PDB file of C-alpha atoms in Angstrom:
ATOM      1  CA  UNK A   4     -13.970 -26.234   5.207  1.00  0.00           C
ATOM      2  CA  UNK A   5     -12.191 -22.965   5.943  1.00  0.00           C
ATOM      3  CA  UNK A   6     -11.115 -22.531   2.302  1.00  0.00           C
ATOM      4  CA  UNK A   7      -8.097 -20.222   2.090  1.00  0.00           C
ATOM      5  CA  UNK A   8      -6.877 -18.637   5.304  1.00  0.00           C
ATOM      6  CA  UNK A   9      -4.280 -15.909   5.729  1.00  0.00           C
ATOM      7  CA  UNK A  10      -2.427 -14.555   8.730  1.00  0.00           C
ATOM      8  CA  UNK A  11      -2.053 -11.887   9.894  1.00  0.00           C
ATOM      9  CA  UNK A  12      -4.994  -9.729   8.809  1.00  0.00           C
ATOM     10  CA  UNK A  13      -3.193  -6.468   9.507  1.00  0.00           C
ATOM     11  CA  UNK A  14       0.468  -5.602   9.934  1.00  0.00           C
ATOM     12  CA  UNK A  15       2.490  -2.419  10.313  1.00  0.00           C
ATOM     13  CA  UNK A  16       6.216  -2.576   9.669  1.00  0.00           C
ATOM     14  CA  UNK A  17       9.048  -0.094   9.704  1.00  0.00           C
ATOM     15  CA  UNK A  18      11.259   0.222   6.662  1.00  0.00           C
ATOM     16  CA  UNK A  19      13.878  -2.523   6.680  1.00  0.00           C
ATOM     17  CA  UNK A  20      11.961  -4.926   8.894  1.00  0.00           C
ATOM     18  CA  UNK A  21      11.153  -8.414   7.694  1.00  0.00           C
ATOM     19  CA  UNK A  22       8.028 -10.512   7.990  1.00  0.00           C
ATOM     20  CA  UNK A  23       6.330 -13.589   6.613  1.00  0.00           C
ATOM     21  CA  UNK A  24       2.737 -13.761   5.463  1.00  0.00           C
ATOM     22  CA  UNK A  25       1.166 -17.155   5.929  1.00  0.00           C
ATOM     23  CA  UNK A  26      -1.400 -18.834   3.708  1.00  0.00           C
ATOM     24  CA  UNK A  27      -3.075 -22.214   3.995  1.00  0.00           C
ATOM     25  CA  UNK A  28      -5.794 -23.979   1.997  1.00  0.00           C
ATOM     26  CA  UNK A  29      -7.800 -27.049   2.860  1.00  0.00           C
ATOM     27  CA  UNK A  30      -9.233 -27.798  -0.590  1.00  0.00           C
ATOM     28  CA  UNK A  31      -6.404 -30.137  -1.658  1.00  0.00           C
ATOM     29  CA  UNK A  32      -5.508 -27.714  -4.447  1.00  0.00           C
ATOM     30  CA  UNK A  33      -2.291 -28.135  -6.372  1.00  0.00           C
ATOM     31  CA  UNK A  34      -1.670 -24.491  -7.231  1.00  0.00           C
ATOM     32  CA  UNK A  35      -1.285 -21.461  -4.988  1.00  0.00           C
ATOM     33  CA  UNK A  36      -0.698 -17.784  -5.682  1.00  0.00           C
ATOM     34  CA  UNK A  37       0.302 -14.533  -4.018  1.00  0.00           C
ATOM     35  CA  UNK A  38      -1.098 -11.238  -5.332  1.00  0.00           C
ATOM     36  CA  UNK A  39      -0.885  -7.646  -4.248  1.00  0.00           C
ATOM     37  CA  UNK A  40      -3.644  -5.108  -4.762  1.00  0.00           C
ATOM     38  CA  UNK A  41      -2.994  -1.390  -4.791  1.00  0.00           C
ATOM     39  CA  UNK A  42      -5.624   1.365  -4.958  1.00  0.00           C
ATOM     40  CA  UNK A  43      -7.056   1.801  -8.435  1.00  0.00           C
ATOM     41  CA  UNK A  44      -5.278  -1.256  -9.739  1.00  0.00           C
ATOM     42  CA  UNK A  45      -6.250  -4.822 -10.214  1.00  0.00           C
ATOM     43  CA  UNK A  46      -4.421  -7.728  -8.698  1.00  0.00           C
ATOM     44  CA  UNK A  47      -0.817  -8.215  -9.668  1.00  0.00           C
ATOM     45  CA  UNK A  48       0.762 -11.628  -9.340  1.00  0.00           C
ATOM     46  CA  UNK A  49       3.875 -11.750  -7.170  1.00  0.00           C
ATOM     47  CA  UNK A  50       4.720 -15.461  -7.146  1.00  0.00           C
ATOM     48  CA  UNK A  51       2.889 -18.675  -7.737  1.00  0.00           C
ATOM     49  CA  UNK A  52       3.365 -22.366  -7.128  1.00  0.00           C
ATOM     50  CA  UNK A  53       1.941 -24.647  -9.780  1.00  0.00           C
ATOM     51  CA  UNK A  54       2.422 -27.692  -7.563  1.00  0.00           C
ATOM     52  CA  UNK A  55       4.098 -28.719  -4.348  1.00  0.00           C
ATOM     53  CA  UNK A  56       7.841 -28.244  -4.658  1.00  0.00           C
ATOM     54  CA  UNK A  57       7.734 -25.628  -7.423  1.00  0.00           C
ATOM     55  CA  UNK A  58       7.591 -21.847  -7.373  1.00  0.00           C
ATOM     56  CA  UNK A  59       7.729 -19.282 -10.155  1.00  0.00           C
ATOM     57  CA  UNK A  60       7.907 -15.518 -10.461  1.00  0.00           C
ATOM     58  CA  UNK A  61       4.890 -13.504 -11.421  1.00  0.00           C
ATOM     59  CA  UNK A  62       4.633  -9.937 -12.627  1.00  0.00           C
ATOM     60  CA  UNK A  63       6.105  -8.169  -9.571  1.00  0.00           C
ATOM     61  CA  UNK A  64       8.474 -10.540  -7.669  1.00  0.00           C
ATOM     62  CA  UNK A  65      11.187  -8.078  -6.652  1.00  0.00           C
ATOM     63  CA  UNK A  66      11.554  -7.720  -2.900  1.00  0.00           C
ATOM     64  CA  UNK A  67       9.696 -10.942  -2.117  1.00  0.00           C
ATOM     65  CA  UNK A  68      10.477 -14.598  -1.569  1.00  0.00           C
ATOM     66  CA  UNK A  69       8.117 -17.537  -1.254  1.00  0.00           C
ATOM     67  CA  UNK A  70       8.110 -21.030   0.176  1.00  0.00           C
ATOM     68  CA  UNK A  71       5.712 -23.820  -0.698  1.00  0.00           C
ATOM     69  CA  UNK A  72       6.044 -25.588   2.630  1.00  0.00           C
ATOM     70  CA  UNK A  73       3.739 -28.463   1.687  1.00  0.00           C
ATOM     71  CA  UNK A  74       0.614 -28.887  -0.410  1.00  0.00           C
ATOM     72  CA  UNK A  75      -1.469 -26.835   2.028  1.00  0.00           C
ATOM     73  CA  UNK A  76       0.815 -23.928   2.826  1.00  0.00           C
ATOM     74  CA  UNK A  77       2.423 -21.164   0.783  1.00  0.00           C
ATOM     75  CA  UNK A  78       4.223 -18.328   2.547  1.00  0.00           C
ATOM     76  CA  UNK A  79       5.379 -14.937   1.311  1.00  0.00           C
ATOM     77  CA  UNK A  80       8.398 -13.259   2.886  1.00  0.00           C
ATOM     78  CA  UNK A  81       9.478  -9.654   2.789  1.00  0.00           C
ATOM     79  CA  UNK A  82      13.156  -9.624   3.718  1.00  0.00           C
ATOM     80  CA  UNK A  83      13.575  -5.844   4.001  1.00  0.00           C
ATOM     81  CA  UNK A  84      10.265  -4.045   3.786  1.00  0.00           C
ATOM     82  CA  UNK A  85       9.968  -0.809   1.819  1.00  0.00           C
ATOM     83  CA  UNK A  86       7.138   1.754   1.753  1.00  0.00           C
ATOM     84  CA  UNK A  87       6.419   0.715  -1.848  1.00  0.00           C
ATOM     85  CA  UNK A  88       5.333  -2.650  -0.474  1.00  0.00           C
ATOM     86  CA  UNK A  89       2.430  -1.070   1.383  1.00  0.00           C
ATOM     87  CA  UNK A  90      -0.511  -2.933  -0.106  1.00  0.00           C
ATOM     88  CA  UNK A  91      -3.181  -5.539   0.464  1.00  0.00           C
ATOM     89  CA  UNK A  92      -1.869  -9.041  -0.129  1.00  0.00           C
ATOM     90  CA  UNK A  93      -4.091 -11.896  -1.245  1.00  0.00           C
ATOM     91  CA  UNK A  94      -3.352 -15.571  -1.360  1.00  0.00           C
ATOM     92  CA  UNK A  95      -5.328 -17.801  -3.710  1.00  0.00           C
ATOM     93  CA  UNK A  96      -5.454 -21.437  -4.690  1.00  0.00           C
ATOM     94  CA  UNK A  97      -6.784 -23.475  -7.587  1.00  0.00           C
ATOM     95  CA  UNK A  98      -7.022 -27.082  -8.596  1.00  0.00           C
ATOM     96  CA  UNK A  99      -4.614 -26.634 -11.459  1.00  0.00           C
ATOM     97  CA  UNK A 100      -2.476 -23.734 -12.542  1.00  0.00           C
ATOM     98  CA  UNK A 101      -3.766 -21.445 -15.252  1.00  0.00           C
ATOM     99  CA  UNK A 102      -7.382 -21.559 -16.297  1.00  0.00           C
ATOM    100  CA  UNK A 103      -8.938 -23.006 -13.167  1.00  0.00           C
ATOM    101  CA  UNK A 104     -11.145 -20.946 -10.907  1.00  0.00           C
ATOM    102  CA  UNK A 105      -9.132 -19.384  -8.106  1.00  0.00           C
ATOM    103  CA  UNK A 106     -10.277 -19.215  -4.497  1.00  0.00           C
ATOM    104  CA  UNK A 107      -9.065 -16.261  -2.492  1.00  0.00           C
ATOM    105  CA  UNK A 108      -8.224 -15.652   1.128  1.00  0.00           C
ATOM    106  CA  UNK A 109      -9.469 -12.587   3.032  1.00  0.00           C
ATOM    107  CA  UNK A 110      -6.254 -10.624   2.543  1.00  0.00           C
ATOM    108  CA  UNK A 111      -3.512  -9.078   4.675  1.00  0.00           C
ATOM    109  CA  UNK A 112      -3.373  -5.294   4.867  1.00  0.00           C
ATOM    110  CA  UNK A 113       0.291  -4.310   5.193  1.00  0.00           C
ATOM    111  CA  UNK A 114       1.585  -0.830   5.912  1.00  0.00           C
ATOM    112  CA  UNK A 115       5.292  -0.065   5.742  1.00  0.00           C
ATOM    113  CA  UNK A 116       6.299   3.186   7.405  1.00  0.00           C
TER     114      UNK A 116
ATOM    115  CA  UNK B   5       0.263  -3.400 -18.905  1.00  0.00           C
ATOM    116  CA  UNK B   6      -3.029  -4.995 -17.960  1.00  0.00           C
ATOM    117  CA  UNK B   7      -4.368  -7.728 -20.216  1.00  0.00           C
ATOM    118  CA  UNK B   8      -7.939  -6.972 -19.229  1.00  0.00           C
ATOM    119  CA  UNK B   9      -9.442  -3.563 -18.677  1.00  0.00           C
ATOM    120  CA  UNK B  10     -12.946  -2.977 -17.377  1.00  0.00           C
ATOM    121  CA  UNK B  11     -15.243  -0.203 -18.414  1.00  0.00           C
ATOM    122  CA  UNK B  12     -16.664   1.852 -16.815  1.00  0.00           C
ATOM    123  CA  UNK B  13     -14.344   2.325 -13.844  1.00  0.00           C
ATOM    124  CA  UNK B  14     -17.333   3.184 -11.670  1.00  0.00           C
ATOM    125  CA  UNK B  15     -21.091   2.727 -12.031  1.00  0.00           C
ATOM    126  CA  UNK B  16     -23.931   3.936  -9.825  1.00  0.00           C
ATOM    127  CA  UNK B  17     -27.496   2.683 -10.256  1.00  0.00           C
ATOM    128  CA  UNK B  18     -30.744   2.272  -8.340  1.00  0.00           C
ATOM    129  CA  UNK B  19     -31.990  -1.041  -7.028  1.00  0.00           C
ATOM    130  CA  UNK B  20     -33.953  -2.880  -9.679  1.00  0.00           C
ATOM    131  CA  UNK B  21     -31.962  -1.475 -12.570  1.00  0.00           C
ATOM    132  CA  UNK B  22     -29.615  -3.538 -14.688  1.00  0.00           C
ATOM    133  CA  UNK B  23     -25.849  -3.069 -14.480  1.00  0.00           C
ATOM    134  CA  UNK B  24     -23.582  -3.700 -17.432  1.00  0.00           C
ATOM    135  CA  UNK B  25     -19.815  -3.694 -17.275  1.00  0.00           C
ATOM    136  CA  UNK B  26     -17.367  -4.479 -20.021  1.00  0.00           C
ATOM    137  CA  UNK B  27     -13.949  -6.042 -20.251  1.00  0.00           C
ATOM    138  CA  UNK B  28     -11.516  -5.708 -23.126  1.00  0.00           C
ATOM    139  CA  UNK B  29      -8.362  -7.743 -23.512  1.00  0.00           C
ATOM    140  CA  UNK B  30      -5.415  -7.786 -25.842  1.00  0.00           C
ATOM    141  CA  UNK B  31      -4.370 -11.323 -26.755  1.00  0.00           C
ATOM    142  CA  UNK B  32      -6.137 -14.584 -27.469  1.00  0.00           C
ATOM    143  CA  UNK B  33      -7.482 -16.482 -24.479  1.00  0.00           C
ATOM    144  CA  UNK B  34      -8.663 -19.920 -23.431  1.00  0.00           C
ATOM    145  CA  UNK B  35     -11.337 -18.573 -21.140  1.00  0.00           C
ATOM    146  CA  UNK B  36     -12.430 -15.452 -19.321  1.00  0.00           C
ATOM    147  CA  UNK B  37     -13.600 -15.283 -15.742  1.00  0.00           C
ATOM    148  CA  UNK B  38     -15.486 -12.680 -13.732  1.00  0.00           C
ATOM    149  CA  UNK B  39     -14.875 -12.148 -10.021  1.00  0.00           C
ATOM    150  CA  UNK B  40     -16.530  -9.981  -7.401  1.00  0.00           C
ATOM    151  CA  UNK B  41     -14.840  -8.254  -4.486  1.00  0.00           C
ATOM    152  CA  UNK B  42     -16.772  -6.806  -1.594  1.00  0.00           C
ATOM    153  CA  UNK B  43     -15.039  -3.985   0.239  1.00  0.00           C
ATOM    154  CA  UNK B  44     -12.196  -5.288   2.378  1.00  0.00           C
ATOM    155  CA  UNK B  45     -12.638  -8.877   1.246  1.00  0.00           C
ATOM    156  CA  UNK B  46     -11.014 -11.337  -1.099  1.00  0.00           C
ATOM    157  CA  UNK B  47     -12.271 -12.004  -4.612  1.00  0.00           C
ATOM    158  CA  UNK B  48     -15.074 -14.459  -5.219  1.00  0.00           C
ATOM    159  CA  UNK B  49     -15.478 -16.289  -8.508  1.00  0.00           C
ATOM    160  CA  UNK B  50     -18.743 -15.563 -10.337  1.00  0.00           C
ATOM    161  CA  UNK B  51     -18.628 -17.201 -13.731  1.00  0.00           C
ATOM    162  CA  UNK B  52     -16.267 -18.639 -16.343  1.00  0.00           C
ATOM    163  CA  UNK B  53     -16.862 -18.499 -20.075  1.00  0.00           C
ATOM    164  CA  UNK B  54     -14.745 -20.467 -22.504  1.00  0.00           C
ATOM    165  CA  UNK B  55     -13.391 -19.064 -25.738  1.00  0.00           C
ATOM    166  CA  UNK B  56     -15.767 -21.218 -27.793  1.00  0.00           C
ATOM    167  CA  UNK B  57     -18.824 -19.961 -25.898  1.00  0.00           C
ATOM    168  CA  UNK B  58     -20.686 -16.760 -26.734  1.00  0.00           C
ATOM    169  CA  UNK B  59     -23.040 -16.403 -23.788  1.00  0.00           C
ATOM    170  CA  UNK B  60     -23.478 -17.878 -20.348  1.00  0.00           C
ATOM    171  CA  UNK B  61     -26.015 -17.388 -17.579  1.00  0.00           C
ATOM    172  CA  UNK B  62     -25.879 -17.886 -13.840  1.00  0.00           C
ATOM    173  CA  UNK B  63     -28.871 -16.662 -11.857  1.00  0.00           C
ATOM    174  CA  UNK B  64     -29.114 -12.896 -12.424  1.00  0.00           C
ATOM    175  CA  UNK B  65     -25.767 -12.835 -14.215  1.00  0.00           C
ATOM    176  CA  UNK B  66     -25.349 -12.920 -17.961  1.00  0.00           C
ATOM    177  CA  UNK B  67     -21.908 -12.951 -19.541  1.00  0.00           C
ATOM    178  CA  UNK B  68     -21.132 -12.572 -23.217  1.00  0.00           C
ATOM    179  CA  UNK B  69     -17.857 -13.079 -24.996  1.00  0.00           C
ATOM    180  CA  UNK B  70     -16.885 -11.742 -28.413  1.00  0.00           C
ATOM    181  CA  UNK B  71     -13.478 -13.128 -29.290  1.00  0.00           C
ATOM    182  CA  UNK B  72     -13.376 -11.217 -32.578  1.00  0.00           C
ATOM    183  CA  UNK B  73     -13.589  -7.954 -30.639  1.00  0.00           C
ATOM    184  CA  UNK B  74     -11.609  -9.302 -27.685  1.00  0.00           C
ATOM    185  CA  UNK B  75     -14.286  -8.173 -25.293  1.00  0.00           C
ATOM    186  CA  UNK B  76     -16.714  -9.504 -22.718  1.00  0.00           C
ATOM    187  CA  UNK B  77     -19.636  -8.016 -20.857  1.00  0.00           C
ATOM    188  CA  UNK B  78     -21.192  -8.833 -17.498  1.00  0.00           C
ATOM    189  CA  UNK B  79     -24.851  -7.982 -17.039  1.00  0.00           C
ATOM    190  CA  UNK B  80     -26.433  -8.049 -13.599  1.00  0.00           C
ATOM    191  CA  UNK B  81     -30.210  -7.902 -13.891  1.00  0.00           C
ATOM    192  CA  UNK B  82     -32.575  -6.486 -11.272  1.00  0.00           C
ATOM    193  CA  UNK B  83     -29.699  -5.285  -9.148  1.00  0.00           C
ATOM    194  CA  UNK B  84     -29.820  -5.248  -5.355  1.00  0.00           C
ATOM    195  CA  UNK B  85     -27.964  -3.185  -2.775  1.00  0.00           C
ATOM    196  CA  UNK B  86     -26.050  -6.358  -1.917  1.00  0.00           C
ATOM    197  CA  UNK B  87     -24.559  -6.326  -5.439  1.00  0.00           C
ATOM    198  CA  UNK B  88     -22.502  -3.281  -4.435  1.00  0.00           C
ATOM    199  CA  UNK B  89     -18.907  -4.415  -4.991  1.00  0.00           C
ATOM    200  CA  UNK B  90     -16.006  -4.249  -7.408  1.00  0.00           C
ATOM    201  CA  UNK B  91     -16.108  -6.576 -10.389  1.00  0.00           C
ATOM    202  CA  UNK B  92     -13.003  -7.871 -12.139  1.00  0.00           C
ATOM    203  CA  UNK B  93     -12.466  -9.817 -15.312  1.00  0.00           C
ATOM    204  CA  UNK B  94      -9.559 -12.235 -15.520  1.00  0.00           C
ATOM    205  CA  UNK B  95      -8.072 -13.787 -18.619  1.00  0.00           C
ATOM    206  CA  UNK B  96      -5.516 -16.473 -19.320  1.00  0.00           C
ATOM    207  CA  UNK B  97      -3.580 -15.225 -22.350  1.00  0.00           C
ATOM    208  CA  UNK B  98      -2.262 -18.681 -23.234  1.00  0.00           C
ATOM    209  CA  UNK B  99      -0.048 -18.719 -20.182  1.00  0.00           C
ATOM    210  CA  UNK B 100      -0.322 -20.523 -16.884  1.00  0.00           C
ATOM    211  CA  UNK B 101      -1.442 -17.419 -15.048  1.00  0.00           C
ATOM    212  CA  UNK B 102      -4.620 -15.380 -14.752  1.00  0.00           C
ATOM    213  CA  UNK B 103      -4.330 -11.681 -15.530  1.00  0.00           C
ATOM    214  CA  UNK B 104      -6.814  -9.473 -13.703  1.00  0.00           C
ATOM    215  CA  UNK B 105      -8.226  -6.200 -14.946  1.00  0.00           C
ATOM    216  CA  UNK B 106      -8.458  -3.011 -12.897  1.00  0.00           C
ATOM    217  CA  UNK B 107     -12.116  -3.534 -12.012  1.00  0.00           C
ATOM    218  CA  UNK B 108     -15.474  -1.747 -12.134  1.00  0.00           C
ATOM    219  CA  UNK B 109     -16.805  -0.333  -8.864  1.00  0.00           C
ATOM    220  CA  UNK B 110     -20.566  -0.837  -8.761  1.00  0.00           C
ATOM    221  CA  UNK B 111     -22.720   1.089  -6.301  1.00  0.00           C
ATOM    222  CA  UNK B 112     -26.379   0.082  -6.037  1.00  0.00           C
ATOM    223  CA  UNK B 113     -28.548   2.536  -4.117  1.00  0.00           C
ATOM    224  CA  UNK B 114     -31.629   1.266  -2.261  1.00  0.00           C
TER     225      UNK B 114
END
């Protein structure tokens, strides 16, 4: 099992460009999450999907959109990238939303110039 | 603001020593989890302790939880260079989301 995979691993964008970060899990988990991690800070939740067909805002959703394409895949889209979105982005999944252990992908390092 | 905050922010020790890091949180929880993050990698789950548990062990890890003080500690015994990483606590303050702390950076010198 690959667990949680993310693509791409690195990306450089110019201000105003758009891109989609891809995430897939092969653990048959119901819930998936997108976090961002900035230096000196813990993980902050951007969006999550408790189950296929549902998505909800986390702590820092502004500037992002998500799509739960199917049970395996959860994508994060930046419509018009800003330098403040320079960060490392992590996708995670868990059996159930909330208290379950979360399994993380390797991360995408995004730089917006 | 962060639900969980780790202390200290950074810790440096020699191999063989014990490492203790603490987590304080603000509201009641169902459980508390500890995760490890190696440099440039995603987080890896270490241990989960429920609100009705006071202590839990997993290999060289010992976690305690004091709900009256809203705090938890993670003890790594006989540390190794491979334990060098950042350690995060995560709580579920009666919501459907985990809230992560800011982490403790542990450096273990050979």
